[in-house]
Coordinates of N, CA and C in Angstrom, one line a residue:
X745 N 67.2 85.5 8.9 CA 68.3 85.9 9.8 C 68.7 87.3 9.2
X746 N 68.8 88.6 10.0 CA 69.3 89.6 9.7 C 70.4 89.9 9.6
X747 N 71.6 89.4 10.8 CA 72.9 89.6 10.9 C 73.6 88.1 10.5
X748 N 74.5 88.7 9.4 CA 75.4 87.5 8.9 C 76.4 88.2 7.9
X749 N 77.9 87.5 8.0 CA 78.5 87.2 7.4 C 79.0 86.6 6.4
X750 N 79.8 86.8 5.3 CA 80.4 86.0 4.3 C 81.6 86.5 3.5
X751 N 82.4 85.5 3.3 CA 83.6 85.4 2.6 C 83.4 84.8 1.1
X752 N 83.8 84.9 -0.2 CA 83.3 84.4 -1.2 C 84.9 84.4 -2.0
X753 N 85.8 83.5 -2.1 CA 87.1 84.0 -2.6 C 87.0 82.9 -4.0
X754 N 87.9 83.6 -5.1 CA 87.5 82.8 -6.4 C 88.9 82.9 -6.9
X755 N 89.5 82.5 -6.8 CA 90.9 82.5 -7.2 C 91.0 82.1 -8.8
X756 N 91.7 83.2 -9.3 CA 92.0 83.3 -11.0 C 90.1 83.1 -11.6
X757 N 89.1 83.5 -11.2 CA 87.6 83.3 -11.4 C 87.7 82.0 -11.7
X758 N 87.9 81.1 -11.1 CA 87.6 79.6 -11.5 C 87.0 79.4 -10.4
X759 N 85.6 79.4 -10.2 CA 84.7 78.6 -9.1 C 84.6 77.5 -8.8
X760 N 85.5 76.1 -9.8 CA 86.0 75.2 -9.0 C 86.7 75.2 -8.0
X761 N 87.5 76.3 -7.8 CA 88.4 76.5 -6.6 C 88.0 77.6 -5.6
X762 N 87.0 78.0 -5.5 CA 86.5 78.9 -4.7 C 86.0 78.3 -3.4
X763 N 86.2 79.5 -2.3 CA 85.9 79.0 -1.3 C 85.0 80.0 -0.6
X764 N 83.9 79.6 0.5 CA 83.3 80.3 0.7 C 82.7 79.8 2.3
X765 N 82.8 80.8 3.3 CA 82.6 80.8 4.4 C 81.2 81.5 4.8
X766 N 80.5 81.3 5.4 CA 79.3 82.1 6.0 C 79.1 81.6 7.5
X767 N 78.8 82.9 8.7 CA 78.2 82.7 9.6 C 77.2 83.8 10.2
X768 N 76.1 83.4 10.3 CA 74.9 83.5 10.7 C 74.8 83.1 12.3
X769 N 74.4 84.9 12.7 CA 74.3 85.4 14.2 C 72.8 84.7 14.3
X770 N 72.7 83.5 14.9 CA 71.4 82.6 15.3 C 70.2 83.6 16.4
X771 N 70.9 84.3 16.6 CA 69.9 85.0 17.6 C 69.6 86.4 17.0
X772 N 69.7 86.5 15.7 CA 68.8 87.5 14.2 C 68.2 86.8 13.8
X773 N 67.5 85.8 14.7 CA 65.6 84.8 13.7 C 64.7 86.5 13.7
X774 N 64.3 86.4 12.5 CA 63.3 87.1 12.4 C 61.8 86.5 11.6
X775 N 61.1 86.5 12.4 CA 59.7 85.7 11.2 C 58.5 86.8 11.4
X776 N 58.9 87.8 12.1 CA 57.5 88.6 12.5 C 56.9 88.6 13.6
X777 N 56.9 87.9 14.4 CA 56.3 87.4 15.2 C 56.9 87.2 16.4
X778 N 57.1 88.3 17.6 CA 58.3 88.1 18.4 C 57.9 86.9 19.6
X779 N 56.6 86.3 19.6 CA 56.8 84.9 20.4 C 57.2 83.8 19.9
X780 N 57.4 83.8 18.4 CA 57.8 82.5 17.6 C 59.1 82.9 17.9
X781 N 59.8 84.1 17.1 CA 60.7 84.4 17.5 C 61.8 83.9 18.7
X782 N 61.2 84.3 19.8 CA 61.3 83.5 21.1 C 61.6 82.7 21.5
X783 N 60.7 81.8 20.6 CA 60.6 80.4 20.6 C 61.5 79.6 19.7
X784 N 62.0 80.5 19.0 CA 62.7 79.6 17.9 C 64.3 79.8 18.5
X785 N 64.5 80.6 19.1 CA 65.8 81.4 19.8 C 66.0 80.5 21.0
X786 N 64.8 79.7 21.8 CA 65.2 79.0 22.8 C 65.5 77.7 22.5
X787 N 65.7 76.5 23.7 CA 66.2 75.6 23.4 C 65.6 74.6 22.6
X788 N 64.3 74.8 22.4 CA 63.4 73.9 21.6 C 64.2 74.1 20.3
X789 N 64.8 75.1 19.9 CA 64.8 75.1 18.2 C 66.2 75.5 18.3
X790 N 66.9 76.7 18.2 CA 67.9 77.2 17.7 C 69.3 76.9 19.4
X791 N 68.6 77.1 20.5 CA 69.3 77.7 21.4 C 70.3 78.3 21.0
X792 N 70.2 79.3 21.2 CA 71.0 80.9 20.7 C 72.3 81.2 21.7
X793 N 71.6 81.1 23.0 CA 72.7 80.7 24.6 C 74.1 80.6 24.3
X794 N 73.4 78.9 23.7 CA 74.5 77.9 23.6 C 75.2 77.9 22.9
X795 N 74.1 78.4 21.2 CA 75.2 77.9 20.2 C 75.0 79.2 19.3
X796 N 75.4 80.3 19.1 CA 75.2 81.3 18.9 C 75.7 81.8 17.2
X797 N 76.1 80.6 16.7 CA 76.2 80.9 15.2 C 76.0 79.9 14.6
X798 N 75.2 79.6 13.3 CA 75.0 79.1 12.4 C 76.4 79.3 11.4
X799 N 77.2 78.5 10.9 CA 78.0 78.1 10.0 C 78.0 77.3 8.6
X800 N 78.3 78.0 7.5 CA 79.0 76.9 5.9 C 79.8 77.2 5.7
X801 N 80.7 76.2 5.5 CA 81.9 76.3 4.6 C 81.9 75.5 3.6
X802 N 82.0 76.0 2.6 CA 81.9 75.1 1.4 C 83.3 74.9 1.2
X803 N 83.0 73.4 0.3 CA 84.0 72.5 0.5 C 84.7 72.4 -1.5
X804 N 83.2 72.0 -2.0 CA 83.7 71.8 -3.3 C 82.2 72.0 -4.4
X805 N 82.9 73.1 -5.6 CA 81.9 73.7 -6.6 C 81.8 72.5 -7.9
X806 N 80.4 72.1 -8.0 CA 80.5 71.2 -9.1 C 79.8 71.9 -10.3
X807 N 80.1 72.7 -11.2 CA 79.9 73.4 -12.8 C 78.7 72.2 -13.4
X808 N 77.6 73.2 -13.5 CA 76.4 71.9 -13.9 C 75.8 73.0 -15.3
X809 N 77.1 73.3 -16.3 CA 76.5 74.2 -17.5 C 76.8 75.6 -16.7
X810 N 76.6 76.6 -17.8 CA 77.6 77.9 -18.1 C 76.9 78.6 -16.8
X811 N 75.8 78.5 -16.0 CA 75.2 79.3 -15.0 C 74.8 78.6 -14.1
X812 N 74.9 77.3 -13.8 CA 74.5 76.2 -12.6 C 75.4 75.6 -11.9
X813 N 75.3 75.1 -10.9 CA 76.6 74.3 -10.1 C 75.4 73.6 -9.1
X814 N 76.3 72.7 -8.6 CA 76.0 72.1 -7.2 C 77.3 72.8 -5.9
X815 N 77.0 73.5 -5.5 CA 77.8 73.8 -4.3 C 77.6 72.9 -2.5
X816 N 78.8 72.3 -2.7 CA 79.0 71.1 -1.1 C 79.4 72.0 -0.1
X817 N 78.7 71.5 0.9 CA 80.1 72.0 2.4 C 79.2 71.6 3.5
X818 N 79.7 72.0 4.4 CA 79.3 71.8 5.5 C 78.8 72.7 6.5
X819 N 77.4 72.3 6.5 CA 76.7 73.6 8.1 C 76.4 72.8 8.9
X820 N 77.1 74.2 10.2 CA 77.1 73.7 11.7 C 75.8 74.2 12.2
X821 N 74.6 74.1 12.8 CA 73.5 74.4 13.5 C 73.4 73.7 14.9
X822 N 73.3 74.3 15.8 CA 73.4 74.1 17.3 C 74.4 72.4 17.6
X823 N 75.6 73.0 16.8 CA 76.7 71.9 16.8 C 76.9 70.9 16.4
X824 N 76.0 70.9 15.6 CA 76.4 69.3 14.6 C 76.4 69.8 13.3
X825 N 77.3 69.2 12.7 CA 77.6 69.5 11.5 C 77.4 68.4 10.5
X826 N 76.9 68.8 9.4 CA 76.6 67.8 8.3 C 76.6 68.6 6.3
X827 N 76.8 67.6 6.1 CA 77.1 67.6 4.3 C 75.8 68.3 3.8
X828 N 75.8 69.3 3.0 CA 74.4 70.1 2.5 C 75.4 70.3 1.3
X829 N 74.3 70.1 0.6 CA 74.5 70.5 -1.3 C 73.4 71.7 -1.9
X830 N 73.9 72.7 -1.8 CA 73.2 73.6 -2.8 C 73.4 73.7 -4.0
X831 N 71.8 73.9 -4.6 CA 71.7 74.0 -6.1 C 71.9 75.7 -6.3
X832 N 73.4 75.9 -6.8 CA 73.5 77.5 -7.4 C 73.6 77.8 -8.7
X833 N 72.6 79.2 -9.0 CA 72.6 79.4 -10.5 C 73.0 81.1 -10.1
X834 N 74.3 81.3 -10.9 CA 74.6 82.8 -11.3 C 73.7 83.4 -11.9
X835 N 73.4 84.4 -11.3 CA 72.1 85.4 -11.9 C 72.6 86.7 -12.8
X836 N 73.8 86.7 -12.5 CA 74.4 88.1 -13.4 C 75.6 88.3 -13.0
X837 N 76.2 89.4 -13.6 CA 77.3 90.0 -13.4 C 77.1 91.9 -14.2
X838 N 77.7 92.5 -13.5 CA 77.4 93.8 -13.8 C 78.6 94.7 -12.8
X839 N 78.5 95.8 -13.5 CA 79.5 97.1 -12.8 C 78.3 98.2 -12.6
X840 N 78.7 98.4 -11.3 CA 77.6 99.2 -10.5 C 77.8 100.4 -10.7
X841 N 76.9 101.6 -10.4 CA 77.3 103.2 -10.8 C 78.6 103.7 -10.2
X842 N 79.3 103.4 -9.4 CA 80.5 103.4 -9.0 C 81.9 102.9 -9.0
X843 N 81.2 101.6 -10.3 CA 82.6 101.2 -10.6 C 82.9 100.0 -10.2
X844 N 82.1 99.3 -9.2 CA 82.7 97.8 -8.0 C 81.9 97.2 -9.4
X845 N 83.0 95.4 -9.3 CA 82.1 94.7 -9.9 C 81.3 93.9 -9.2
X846 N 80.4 93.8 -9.6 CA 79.7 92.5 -8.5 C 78.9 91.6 -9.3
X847 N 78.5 90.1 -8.6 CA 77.9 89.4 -8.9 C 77.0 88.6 -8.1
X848 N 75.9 88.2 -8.8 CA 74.3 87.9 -7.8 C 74.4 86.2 -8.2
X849 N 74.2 85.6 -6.9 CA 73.7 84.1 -7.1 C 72.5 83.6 -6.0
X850 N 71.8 82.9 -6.5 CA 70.8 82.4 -5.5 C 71.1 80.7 -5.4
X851 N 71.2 80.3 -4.3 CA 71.3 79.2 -3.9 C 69.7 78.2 -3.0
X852 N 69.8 77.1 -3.3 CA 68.8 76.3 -2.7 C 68.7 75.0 -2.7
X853 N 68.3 74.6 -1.2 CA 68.4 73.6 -1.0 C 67.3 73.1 -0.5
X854 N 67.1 71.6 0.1 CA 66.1 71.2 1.0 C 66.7 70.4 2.2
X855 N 66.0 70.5 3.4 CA 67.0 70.0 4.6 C 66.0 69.4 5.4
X856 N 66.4 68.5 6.2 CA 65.3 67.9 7.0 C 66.3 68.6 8.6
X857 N 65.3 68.9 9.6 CA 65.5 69.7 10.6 C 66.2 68.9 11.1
X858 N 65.7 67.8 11.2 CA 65.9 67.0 12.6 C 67.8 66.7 12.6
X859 N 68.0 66.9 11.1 CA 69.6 65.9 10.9 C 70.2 66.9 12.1
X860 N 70.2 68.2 12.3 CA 70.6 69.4 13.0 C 70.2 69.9 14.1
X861 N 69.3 68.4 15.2 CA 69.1 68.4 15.9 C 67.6 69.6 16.3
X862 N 67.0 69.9 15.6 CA 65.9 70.7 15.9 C 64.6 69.9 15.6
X863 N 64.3 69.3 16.7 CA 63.4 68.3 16.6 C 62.3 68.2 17.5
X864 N 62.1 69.5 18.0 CA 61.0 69.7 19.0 C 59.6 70.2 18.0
X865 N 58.5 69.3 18.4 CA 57.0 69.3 17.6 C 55.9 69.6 18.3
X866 N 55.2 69.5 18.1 CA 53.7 69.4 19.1 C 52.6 68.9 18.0
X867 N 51.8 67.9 18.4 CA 50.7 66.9 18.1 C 49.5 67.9 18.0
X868 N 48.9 68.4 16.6 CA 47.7 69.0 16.6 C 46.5 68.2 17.4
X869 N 45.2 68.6 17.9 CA 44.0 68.0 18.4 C 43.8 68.0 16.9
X870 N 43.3 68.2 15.9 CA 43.0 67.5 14.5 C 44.3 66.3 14.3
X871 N 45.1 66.0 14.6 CA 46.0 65.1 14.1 C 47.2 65.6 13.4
X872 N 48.2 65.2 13.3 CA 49.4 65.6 12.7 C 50.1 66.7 13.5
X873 N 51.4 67.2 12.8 CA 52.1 68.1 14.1 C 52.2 69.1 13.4
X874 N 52.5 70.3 14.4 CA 52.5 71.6 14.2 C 54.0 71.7 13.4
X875 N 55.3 71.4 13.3 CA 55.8 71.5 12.5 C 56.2 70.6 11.7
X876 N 56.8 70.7 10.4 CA 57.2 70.0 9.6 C 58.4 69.6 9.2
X877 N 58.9 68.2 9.2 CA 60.2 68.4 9.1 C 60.9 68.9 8.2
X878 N 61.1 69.0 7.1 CA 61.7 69.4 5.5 C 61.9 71.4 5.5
X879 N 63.1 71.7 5.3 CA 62.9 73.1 5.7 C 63.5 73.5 3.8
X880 N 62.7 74.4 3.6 CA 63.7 74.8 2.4 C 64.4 75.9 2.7
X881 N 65.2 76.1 1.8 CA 66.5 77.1 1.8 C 66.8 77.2 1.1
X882 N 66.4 79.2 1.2 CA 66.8 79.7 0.3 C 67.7 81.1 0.3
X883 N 68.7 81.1 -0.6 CA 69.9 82.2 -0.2 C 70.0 83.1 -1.8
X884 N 70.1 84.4 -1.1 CA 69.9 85.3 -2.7 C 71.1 86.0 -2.0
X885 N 72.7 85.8 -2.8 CA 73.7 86.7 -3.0 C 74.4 88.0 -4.0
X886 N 74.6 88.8 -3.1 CA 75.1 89.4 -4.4 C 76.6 90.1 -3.5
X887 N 78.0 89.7 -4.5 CA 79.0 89.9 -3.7 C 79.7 91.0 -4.3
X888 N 80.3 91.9 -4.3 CA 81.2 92.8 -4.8 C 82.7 92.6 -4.8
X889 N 83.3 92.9 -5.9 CA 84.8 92.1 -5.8 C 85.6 92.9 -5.1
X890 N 87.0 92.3 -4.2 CA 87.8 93.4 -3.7 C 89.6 93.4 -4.0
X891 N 89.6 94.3 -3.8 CA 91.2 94.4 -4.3 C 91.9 93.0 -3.9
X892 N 92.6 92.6 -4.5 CA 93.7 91.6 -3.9 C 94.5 91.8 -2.9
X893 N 94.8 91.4 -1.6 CA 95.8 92.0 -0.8 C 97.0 91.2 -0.9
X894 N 98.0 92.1 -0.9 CA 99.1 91.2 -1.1 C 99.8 90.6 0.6
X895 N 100.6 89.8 0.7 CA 100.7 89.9 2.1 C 102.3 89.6 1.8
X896 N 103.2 90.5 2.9 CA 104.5 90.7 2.4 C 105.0 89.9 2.9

């Protein structure tokens, strides 16, 4: 997905209390290939039409040692929403030639399609189907910190 969104808020840096929003414009599938593409955009897989953003909100950071966590929340995919647990490991922290601080995390999970309703297959002539259920997921962040706003 090319176009997407995200909020990453850490209050006092304690990532047990952090919260973090993402939405993902469903109709930026990109795989190469503009009839998969297509295909993945229509109602067989994503319907884009209908449901035109992909959603997480996480819910709650579990600290698994000084650079790991389990991050919970919930993604919405063509309207049903369900519990996903990513496995996140902080990859760094650094001040960039400009001065912003930022920090890089990669998250990952494994998801079976169908819980999210994407359940359309097709039966090979050798046997077995053309796709598979189990999707991995994988997310490489890197966020830059911003001023605090005050609100009067």
């Amino acid at each position: 997905f090319s176009r997407w969104s995200g909020a990453l808020e850490v209050p006092n840096g304690d990532f047990t209390k952090a919260t973090v929003n993402i939405v993902i414009d469903a109709s930026s599938i990109e795989t190469g290939v503009a009839d998969r593409d297509a295909h993945l955009k229509s109602a067989d897989f994503f319907d884009v039409a209908q449901y035109p953003e992909i959603r997480f909100t996480a819910t709650q950071f579990v600290p698994q040692g000084s650079v790991e966590g389990r991050l919970v929340g919930q993604l919405t995919i063509k309207g049903i929403t369900r519990e996903v647990s990513l496995n996140v490991e902080r990859l760094g922290e650094a001040k960039d030639p400009w001065g912003n601080e930022r920090i890089a995390f990669s998250a990952k999970a494994s998801l079976d399609r169908r819980d999210f309703g994407l359940t359309w297959n097709q039966t090979l002539e050798t046997g077995g189907v053309l796709v598979g259920d189990r999707v991995e997921l994988e997310v490489e962040v890197e966020a830059v910190r911003q001023s605090a706003t005050k609100v009067a």
